[in-house]
Amino acid sequence: MDWSLFFAQYGAFLKLALVFLSVVVLIKLKKPLSFSIAVASVITVLIYGIPLEKAAVIAGKSLISSATIMVIVTCYLITFLQRMMEQQGDLDLAQRSMSRIFNNRRVNASVTPAFIGLLPSPGAIFIAGSMVDKACGDYLSKEDKTFVASFFRHIPESFLPTYSSIILACQLTGIQMGSFVLGMIPMVAVLMLLGYYFYLRKLPKETGEAPSENKAADVKSLLVSLWPIIFVIVAIVGFHISVYVATLAAIVLYFFIGKFKVQDVLPYFLSAWEWKIVINTFVVMIFKDLLTYTNVISALPDLFAQLPIPAFLVFGLIVFVGSIVAGSLAMITLCIPMAFAAIPGAGLPLMLFLMSITYVAMQVSPTHICLTLASEYFETSFGDLVKRTLPVIGVFLVILTFYYLGLTVIL
């Protein structure tokens, strides 16, 4: 074998595999995610030959970038709001109201985090995690609860046009937003069913509470207890107000409407700072920016184009690997226009296929900050979360492929 030719063809992929292998090994050795990602960042600098001065500049820009600051600020504000809701007993009241309405733990553990997922903020996982924890009790391990909270909280991101990735993809392809949402409904149902089959069916349906005798009153109680979250969602979706402004406004209104005293909320100014989360955010953002700088994504099309598989699968592989490395927005911008140009007339089926792949890839990506937040909340490891997620998305990808092939025949 001509090793020089081999490394010329596959060197970029082998380097990328080494970087991610280092993360896997360190997590397997029970090292903290922040440490694992930091080591992977150092390895990235070394094997891609990034000058130390340039790496320092990239790291510095990552620390003060608007994206990093917004993640930290919104996480802080949502944690602050969560503390207030816990003090008032509103999260407990919402859980009890949901239990009385449906009298089903499985519904409580899936519908509630999916609703919270309407909040386009990483910090929403804290509220979803709190409600999943109460719904599941001791029936699921904390590792399983991490998966349930993260998985169901992210389902709205797969199809709702309130997320920037979907808006961008529709703009790039010319696919109508309504057509995309309708086309995604079957796959959203598949996601819900897979989450139920793999984990939620372990839960007993019964909540231990008496069924509702007045569902209208319980629905009202649920809405009243969750009004700060509903306020934030309406402000973001209906009026296009930024997450941190909407959350700050909710905190101020809640302070007066909930009749808080200043001494009640003073401790939250410090306790809402979750320093593990801040450190993880910094480390993940630096890692992502270093990988982006290497331009490793540009090598993926040539690599996968050599595989003896259909073009839609080639682009599916590129999008999957690229989304894990650089995030969904980067791959939507880089790859979806390329895919539509390479497969003329692909239209809606290809859009649904590739967008679904970017979504599931992000559910196992170490650059996805929400996953690290979920692991921190339940005090579990990122590796445990990925181990539980892989079988689910594996089955999903098989079903998605048949769905794509079926749509290409029908449409």
Coordinates of C-alpha atoms in Angstrom, one line a residue:
M1 CA 0.0 0.0 0.0
D2 CA 1.2 3.5 -0.8
W3 CA 0.9 5.1 2.6
S4 CA 1.7 8.6 1.4
L5 CA -1.3 8.4 -1.0
F6 CA -3.4 6.9 1.8
F7 CA -2.6 9.8 4.2
A8 CA -3.0 12.3 1.4
Q9 CA -6.6 11.0 0.8
Y10 CA -7.6 10.3 4.4
G11 CA -5.3 12.4 6.5
A12 CA -7.9 15.1 7.3
F13 CA -10.4 12.4 8.4
L14 CA -7.9 10.5 10.5
K15 CA -6.9 13.7 12.3
L16 CA -10.5 14.5 13.0
A17 CA -11.1 10.9 14.2
L18 CA -8.1 11.3 16.6
V19 CA -9.5 14.5 18.1
F20 CA -12.9 12.9 18.8
L21 CA -11.3 9.6 19.9
S22 CA -9.5 11.6 22.6
V23 CA -12.8 13.0 23.9
V24 CA -14.3 9.5 24.0
V25 CA -11.3 7.9 25.8
L26 CA -11.2 10.7 28.4
I27 CA -14.9 10.5 29.1
K28 CA -14.6 6.8 29.3
L29 CA -11.9 7.3 32.0
K30 CA -14.5 9.4 33.9
K31 CA -12.7 12.7 33.3
P32 CA -14.9 15.8 33.4
L33 CA -16.3 17.0 30.0
S34 CA -14.5 20.4 30.4
F35 CA -11.2 18.6 30.8
S36 CA -11.8 16.2 28.0
I37 CA -12.8 19.0 25.6
A38 CA -9.8 21.1 26.7
V39 CA -7.4 18.2 25.9
A40 CA -9.1 17.7 22.5
S41 CA -8.6 21.4 21.8
V42 CA -4.9 21.1 22.6
I43 CA -4.7 18.0 20.3
T44 CA -6.4 20.0 17.6
V45 CA -3.9 22.8 17.8
L46 CA -1.0 20.3 17.7
I47 CA -2.1 17.9 14.9
Y48 CA -3.4 20.6 12.6
G49 CA -0.4 22.8 13.2
I50 CA -2.2 25.9 14.4
P51 CA 0.3 28.4 15.5
L52 CA 0.1 29.0 19.2
E53 CA -0.3 32.8 18.7
K54 CA -3.3 32.1 16.4
A55 CA -4.8 29.5 18.8
A56 CA -4.5 32.1 21.6
V57 CA -6.3 34.7 19.4
I58 CA -9.1 32.2 18.5
A59 CA -9.5 31.3 22.2
G60 CA -9.6 34.9 23.2
K61 CA -12.2 35.8 20.6
S62 CA -14.3 32.7 21.6
L63 CA -14.3 33.9 25.3
I64 CA -15.7 37.3 24.4
S65 CA -17.8 36.4 21.4
S66 CA -21.4 37.5 21.4
A67 CA -22.5 33.8 21.0
T68 CA -20.6 32.8 24.2
I69 CA -21.8 35.8 26.2
M70 CA -25.4 35.2 25.2
V71 CA -25.3 31.6 26.2
I72 CA -23.9 32.5 29.6
V73 CA -26.3 35.4 30.2
T74 CA -29.4 33.5 29.1
C75 CA -28.4 30.5 31.2
Y76 CA -27.9 32.8 34.2
L77 CA -31.3 34.5 33.7
I78 CA -33.2 31.3 33.2
T79 CA -31.6 29.8 36.3
F80 CA -32.6 32.9 38.2
L81 CA -36.2 32.6 37.0
Q82 CA -36.2 28.9 37.9
R83 CA -35.0 29.7 41.4
M84 CA -37.9 32.1 41.8
M85 CA -40.4 29.6 40.5
E86 CA -39.2 27.0 42.8
Q87 CA -39.4 29.3 45.8
Q88 CA -43.0 30.2 44.9
G89 CA -43.8 26.5 44.4
D90 CA -44.9 27.1 40.8
L91 CA -42.9 24.3 39.3
D92 CA -44.4 21.9 41.8
L93 CA -47.8 23.2 41.1
A94 CA -47.3 22.8 37.4
Q95 CA -46.2 19.2 37.9
R96 CA -49.2 18.5 40.1
S97 CA -51.6 20.1 37.7
M98 CA -50.1 18.1 34.8
S99 CA -50.5 15.0 36.8
R100 CA -54.1 15.6 37.6
I101 CA -54.9 16.5 34.0
F102 CA -53.4 13.4 32.4
N103 CA -52.7 11.2 35.5
N104 CA -49.8 9.7 33.6
R105 CA -46.1 10.0 34.5
R106 CA -45.1 9.2 30.9
V107 CA -47.0 12.2 29.6
N108 CA -45.5 14.4 32.3
A109 CA -42.0 13.3 31.4
S110 CA -42.4 13.9 27.7
V111 CA -44.9 16.7 27.0
T112 CA -43.6 19.1 29.6
P113 CA -39.9 19.1 28.5
A114 CA -41.2 19.4 24.8
F115 CA -43.2 22.4 25.8
I116 CA -40.2 23.9 27.6
G117 CA -38.2 23.2 24.4
L118 CA -40.2 26.0 22.8
L119 CA -37.7 28.3 24.7
P120 CA -34.8 28.6 22.2
S121 CA -32.2 28.8 25.0
P122 CA -29.8 26.3 26.4
G123 CA -30.9 27.3 29.9
A124 CA -34.3 25.8 29.3
I125 CA -32.9 22.4 30.1
F126 CA -32.7 23.4 33.8
I127 CA -36.5 23.8 34.0
A128 CA -37.2 20.8 31.8
G129 CA -34.7 18.7 33.9
S130 CA -36.5 19.8 37.2
M131 CA -39.9 18.7 35.9
V132 CA -38.6 15.4 34.4
D133 CA -36.9 14.7 37.7
K134 CA -40.2 15.1 39.6
A135 CA -42.1 13.1 37.0
C136 CA -39.7 10.1 36.9
G137 CA -38.9 10.0 40.6
D138 CA -36.9 6.9 41.5
Y139 CA -38.3 4.8 38.6
L140 CA -35.5 5.9 36.2
S141 CA -31.8 6.3 36.9
K142 CA -30.3 9.7 36.8
E143 CA -28.6 8.8 33.5
D144 CA -32.0 7.8 32.0
K145 CA -33.5 11.0 33.2
T146 CA -30.7 13.0 31.6
F147 CA -31.6 11.4 28.3
V148 CA -35.4 11.9 28.7
A149 CA -35.0 15.6 29.6
S150 CA -32.5 16.3 26.8
F151 CA -34.2 14.3 24.1
F152 CA -37.8 15.5 24.6
R153 CA -36.7 19.1 25.3
H154 CA -35.0 19.2 21.9
I155 CA -37.8 17.7 19.8
P156 CA -39.3 21.2 18.9
E157 CA -35.9 22.2 17.4
S158 CA -36.4 19.5 14.7
F159 CA -39.3 21.2 13.1
L160 CA -40.5 24.5 14.6
P161 CA -39.8 27.6 12.4
T162 CA -38.8 29.7 15.4
Y163 CA -35.3 28.2 15.3
S164 CA -32.7 30.0 13.2
S165 CA -31.4 26.8 11.6
I166 CA -34.8 26.0 10.0
I167 CA -35.4 29.6 8.9
L168 CA -31.9 29.6 7.2
A169 CA -32.5 26.3 5.5
C170 CA -35.8 27.4 4.0
Q171 CA -34.3 30.6 2.8
L172 CA -31.4 28.8 1.1
T173 CA -33.6 26.2 -0.6
G174 CA -36.7 28.1 -1.3
I175 CA -38.8 25.4 0.4
Q176 CA -42.0 26.8 2.0
M177 CA -41.9 26.9 5.8
G178 CA -45.4 25.4 6.0
S179 CA -44.4 22.5 3.7
F180 CA -41.4 21.8 5.8
V181 CA -43.3 21.7 9.1
L182 CA -46.0 19.4 7.6
G183 CA -43.4 17.1 6.1
M184 CA -41.6 16.9 9.5
I185 CA -44.7 15.9 11.5
P186 CA -44.3 12.1 10.8
M187 CA -40.7 12.2 11.9
V188 CA -41.5 14.2 15.0
A189 CA -44.0 11.4 15.8
V190 CA -41.3 8.9 15.3
L191 CA -39.0 10.8 17.7
M192 CA -41.7 10.8 20.4
L193 CA -42.5 7.1 19.9
L194 CA -38.8 6.1 20.0
G195 CA -38.3 8.1 23.2
Y196 CA -41.3 6.3 24.7
Y197 CA -40.3 2.8 23.5
F198 CA -36.6 3.0 24.7
Y199 CA -37.2 4.8 28.1
L200 CA -40.6 6.1 29.0
R201 CA -42.3 2.8 29.0
K202 CA -40.2 1.9 32.0
L203 CA -42.2 4.4 34.0
P204 CA -45.5 3.4 35.6
K205 CA -48.4 5.4 34.2
E206 CA -49.9 6.1 37.6
T207 CA -48.9 9.2 39.4
G208 CA -50.2 8.3 42.8
E209 CA -52.6 11.2 42.7
A210 CA -56.4 11.2 42.3
P211 CA -57.6 11.9 38.8
S212 CA -58.8 15.4 38.1
E213 CA -62.4 16.2 39.1
N214 CA -62.2 19.6 37.4
K215 CA -59.9 19.5 34.4
A216 CA -60.7 23.2 33.5
A217 CA -59.5 24.3 36.9
D218 CA -56.4 22.2 36.6
V219 CA -55.6 23.6 33.1
K220 CA -56.0 27.1 34.6
S221 CA -53.8 26.2 37.4
L222 CA -51.1 24.8 35.0
L223 CA -51.2 28.0 32.9
V224 CA -51.0 30.2 36.0
S225 CA -48.1 28.3 37.4
L226 CA -46.2 28.5 34.1
W227 CA -47.1 32.0 33.1
P228 CA -43.5 33.3 33.4
I229 CA -42.3 30.7 30.9
I230 CA -45.4 31.3 28.6
F231 CA -44.6 35.0 28.7
V232 CA -41.0 34.4 27.6
I233 CA -42.2 32.1 24.8
V234 CA -44.8 34.5 23.5
A235 CA -42.4 37.4 23.6
I236 CA -39.8 35.5 21.6
V237 CA -42.1 33.8 19.1
G238 CA -44.8 36.4 18.7
F239 CA -42.8 39.6 19.1
H240 CA -39.3 38.5 18.1
I241 CA -37.8 39.8 21.3
S242 CA -34.4 38.3 22.2
V243 CA -34.3 35.5 24.8
Y244 CA -32.3 37.4 27.4
V245 CA -34.6 40.6 27.2
A246 CA -37.7 38.5 27.4
T247 CA -36.4 36.5 30.4
L248 CA -35.3 39.6 32.2
A249 CA -38.7 41.2 31.6
A250 CA -40.4 38.0 33.0
I251 CA -38.1 38.1 36.1
V252 CA -39.1 41.8 36.8
L253 CA -42.8 41.1 36.3
Y254 CA -42.7 38.0 38.4
F255 CA -41.0 39.8 41.2
F256 CA -43.9 42.2 41.5
I257 CA -46.8 39.9 40.6
G258 CA -45.4 37.2 42.9
K259 CA -44.9 39.7 45.7
F260 CA -41.3 38.8 46.3
K261 CA -39.2 40.7 48.8
V262 CA -35.7 41.9 47.9
Q263 CA -34.2 39.6 50.5
D264 CA -36.0 36.6 48.9
V265 CA -34.1 37.0 45.6
L266 CA -30.8 38.4 46.8
P267 CA -29.2 34.9 47.2
Y268 CA -30.1 34.1 43.6
F269 CA -27.8 36.8 42.2
L270 CA -24.9 34.5 43.2
S271 CA -26.5 31.0 43.2
A272 CA -27.8 31.5 39.6
W273 CA -24.1 31.5 38.5
E274 CA -23.4 27.8 37.8
W275 CA -19.6 28.0 37.4
K276 CA -19.3 24.5 36.0
I277 CA -21.6 25.6 33.2
V278 CA -19.7 28.8 32.6
I279 CA -16.4 26.9 32.3
N280 CA -18.0 24.2 30.1
T281 CA -19.4 26.9 27.8
F282 CA -16.0 28.6 27.4
V283 CA -14.3 25.3 26.7
V284 CA -16.9 24.1 24.2
M285 CA -16.9 27.4 22.3
I286 CA -13.1 27.4 22.0
F287 CA -13.1 23.8 20.8
K288 CA -15.7 24.6 18.1
D289 CA -13.9 27.7 16.9
L290 CA -10.6 25.8 16.6
L291 CA -12.2 23.1 14.6
T292 CA -13.9 25.7 12.4
Y293 CA -10.5 27.3 11.8
T294 CA -9.0 24.1 10.5
N295 CA -11.4 24.0 7.6
V296 CA -11.7 20.2 8.1
I297 CA -15.3 20.4 6.8
S298 CA -14.0 21.3 3.3
A299 CA -12.3 17.9 3.1
L300 CA -15.4 15.9 3.9
P301 CA -17.1 16.1 0.4
D302 CA -14.1 14.7 -1.4
L303 CA -13.7 12.0 1.2
F304 CA -17.3 10.7 1.2
A305 CA -17.7 11.2 -2.6
Q306 CA -15.4 8.1 -3.0
L307 CA -17.9 5.9 -1.3
P308 CA -20.0 3.6 -3.5
I309 CA -23.4 4.8 -2.2
P310 CA -26.2 7.1 -3.5
A311 CA -25.6 10.8 -3.6
F312 CA -28.3 11.5 -0.9
L313 CA -26.5 9.2 1.5
V314 CA -23.1 10.9 0.7
F315 CA -24.5 14.2 1.7
G316 CA -26.2 12.7 4.7
L317 CA -22.8 11.4 5.9
I318 CA -21.2 14.8 5.3
V319 CA -24.0 16.6 7.2
F320 CA -23.9 14.1 10.1
V321 CA -20.2 14.3 10.6
G322 CA -20.0 18.0 9.9
S323 CA -22.8 18.9 12.3
I324 CA -21.1 17.0 15.1
V325 CA -17.9 18.9 14.4
A326 CA -19.0 22.4 13.4
G327 CA -22.7 22.6 14.4
S328 CA -25.9 22.5 12.4
L329 CA -25.9 26.1 11.2
A330 CA -22.4 25.7 9.6
M331 CA -23.5 22.6 7.7
I332 CA -26.8 24.0 6.6
T333 CA -24.9 27.0 5.2
L334 CA -22.1 24.9 3.6
C335 CA -23.7 21.7 2.5
I336 CA -27.4 22.1 1.8
P337 CA -27.0 24.4 -1.2
M338 CA -24.3 22.0 -2.5
A339 CA -26.6 19.0 -2.1
F340 CA -29.5 20.7 -3.9
A341 CA -27.2 21.6 -6.8
A342 CA -25.8 18.1 -7.0
I343 CA -29.3 16.4 -6.9
P344 CA -31.5 18.4 -9.2
G345 CA -35.2 18.4 -8.4
A346 CA -34.6 16.8 -4.9
G347 CA -36.9 19.4 -3.3
L348 CA -38.7 18.8 0.0
P349 CA -37.7 15.1 0.5
L350 CA -34.0 16.0 0.5
M351 CA -34.6 19.0 2.8
L352 CA -36.4 16.9 5.3
F353 CA -33.7 14.2 5.1
L354 CA -30.7 16.5 5.6
M355 CA -32.4 18.7 8.3
S356 CA -33.4 15.6 10.3
I357 CA -29.8 14.4 10.1
T358 CA -28.4 17.7 11.3
Y359 CA -30.9 17.5 14.2
V360 CA -29.9 14.0 15.3
A361 CA -26.2 14.7 14.9
M362 CA -26.5 17.6 17.3
Q363 CA -27.9 15.2 19.9
V364 CA -24.5 13.5 20.2
S365 CA -22.2 16.4 19.5
P366 CA -19.8 17.5 22.2
T367 CA -20.0 21.0 20.8
H368 CA -23.8 21.1 21.6
I369 CA -23.8 23.1 24.8
C370 CA -27.3 21.9 25.9
L371 CA -26.0 18.4 26.3
T372 CA -23.3 19.5 28.6
L373 CA -25.8 21.5 30.6
A374 CA -28.1 18.4 30.9
S375 CA -25.3 16.3 32.1
E376 CA -24.3 18.9 34.7
Y377 CA -27.8 19.3 35.9
F378 CA -28.2 15.6 36.7
E379 CA -24.6 15.1 37.6
T380 CA -24.0 12.5 35.0
S381 CA -21.4 12.1 32.3
F382 CA -21.7 13.2 28.7
G383 CA -20.7 9.7 27.6
D384 CA -23.7 8.2 29.5
L385 CA -26.0 10.5 27.6
V386 CA -24.4 9.7 24.2
K387 CA -24.6 6.0 25.0
R388 CA -28.3 6.2 25.6
T389 CA -28.9 8.5 22.6
L390 CA -27.1 6.5 19.9
P391 CA -29.5 3.5 19.7
V392 CA -32.5 5.9 19.5
I393 CA -31.0 8.0 16.6
G394 CA -29.7 4.8 14.9
V395 CA -33.3 3.5 14.6
F396 CA -34.5 7.0 13.7
L397 CA -32.0 7.3 10.8
V398 CA -33.1 3.9 9.3
I399 CA -36.8 5.0 9.4
L400 CA -35.8 8.5 8.0
T401 CA -34.1 6.8 5.0
F402 CA -37.2 4.8 4.1
Y403 CA -39.3 8.0 4.6
Y404 CA -37.0 9.9 2.2
L405 CA -37.2 7.1 -0.4
G406 CA -41.0 6.9 0.0
L407 CA -41.4 10.7 -0.5
T408 CA -39.2 10.6 -3.6
V409 CA -41.7 8.1 -5.2
I410 CA -44.8 10.0 -4.1
L411 CA -43.7 13.6 -4.7

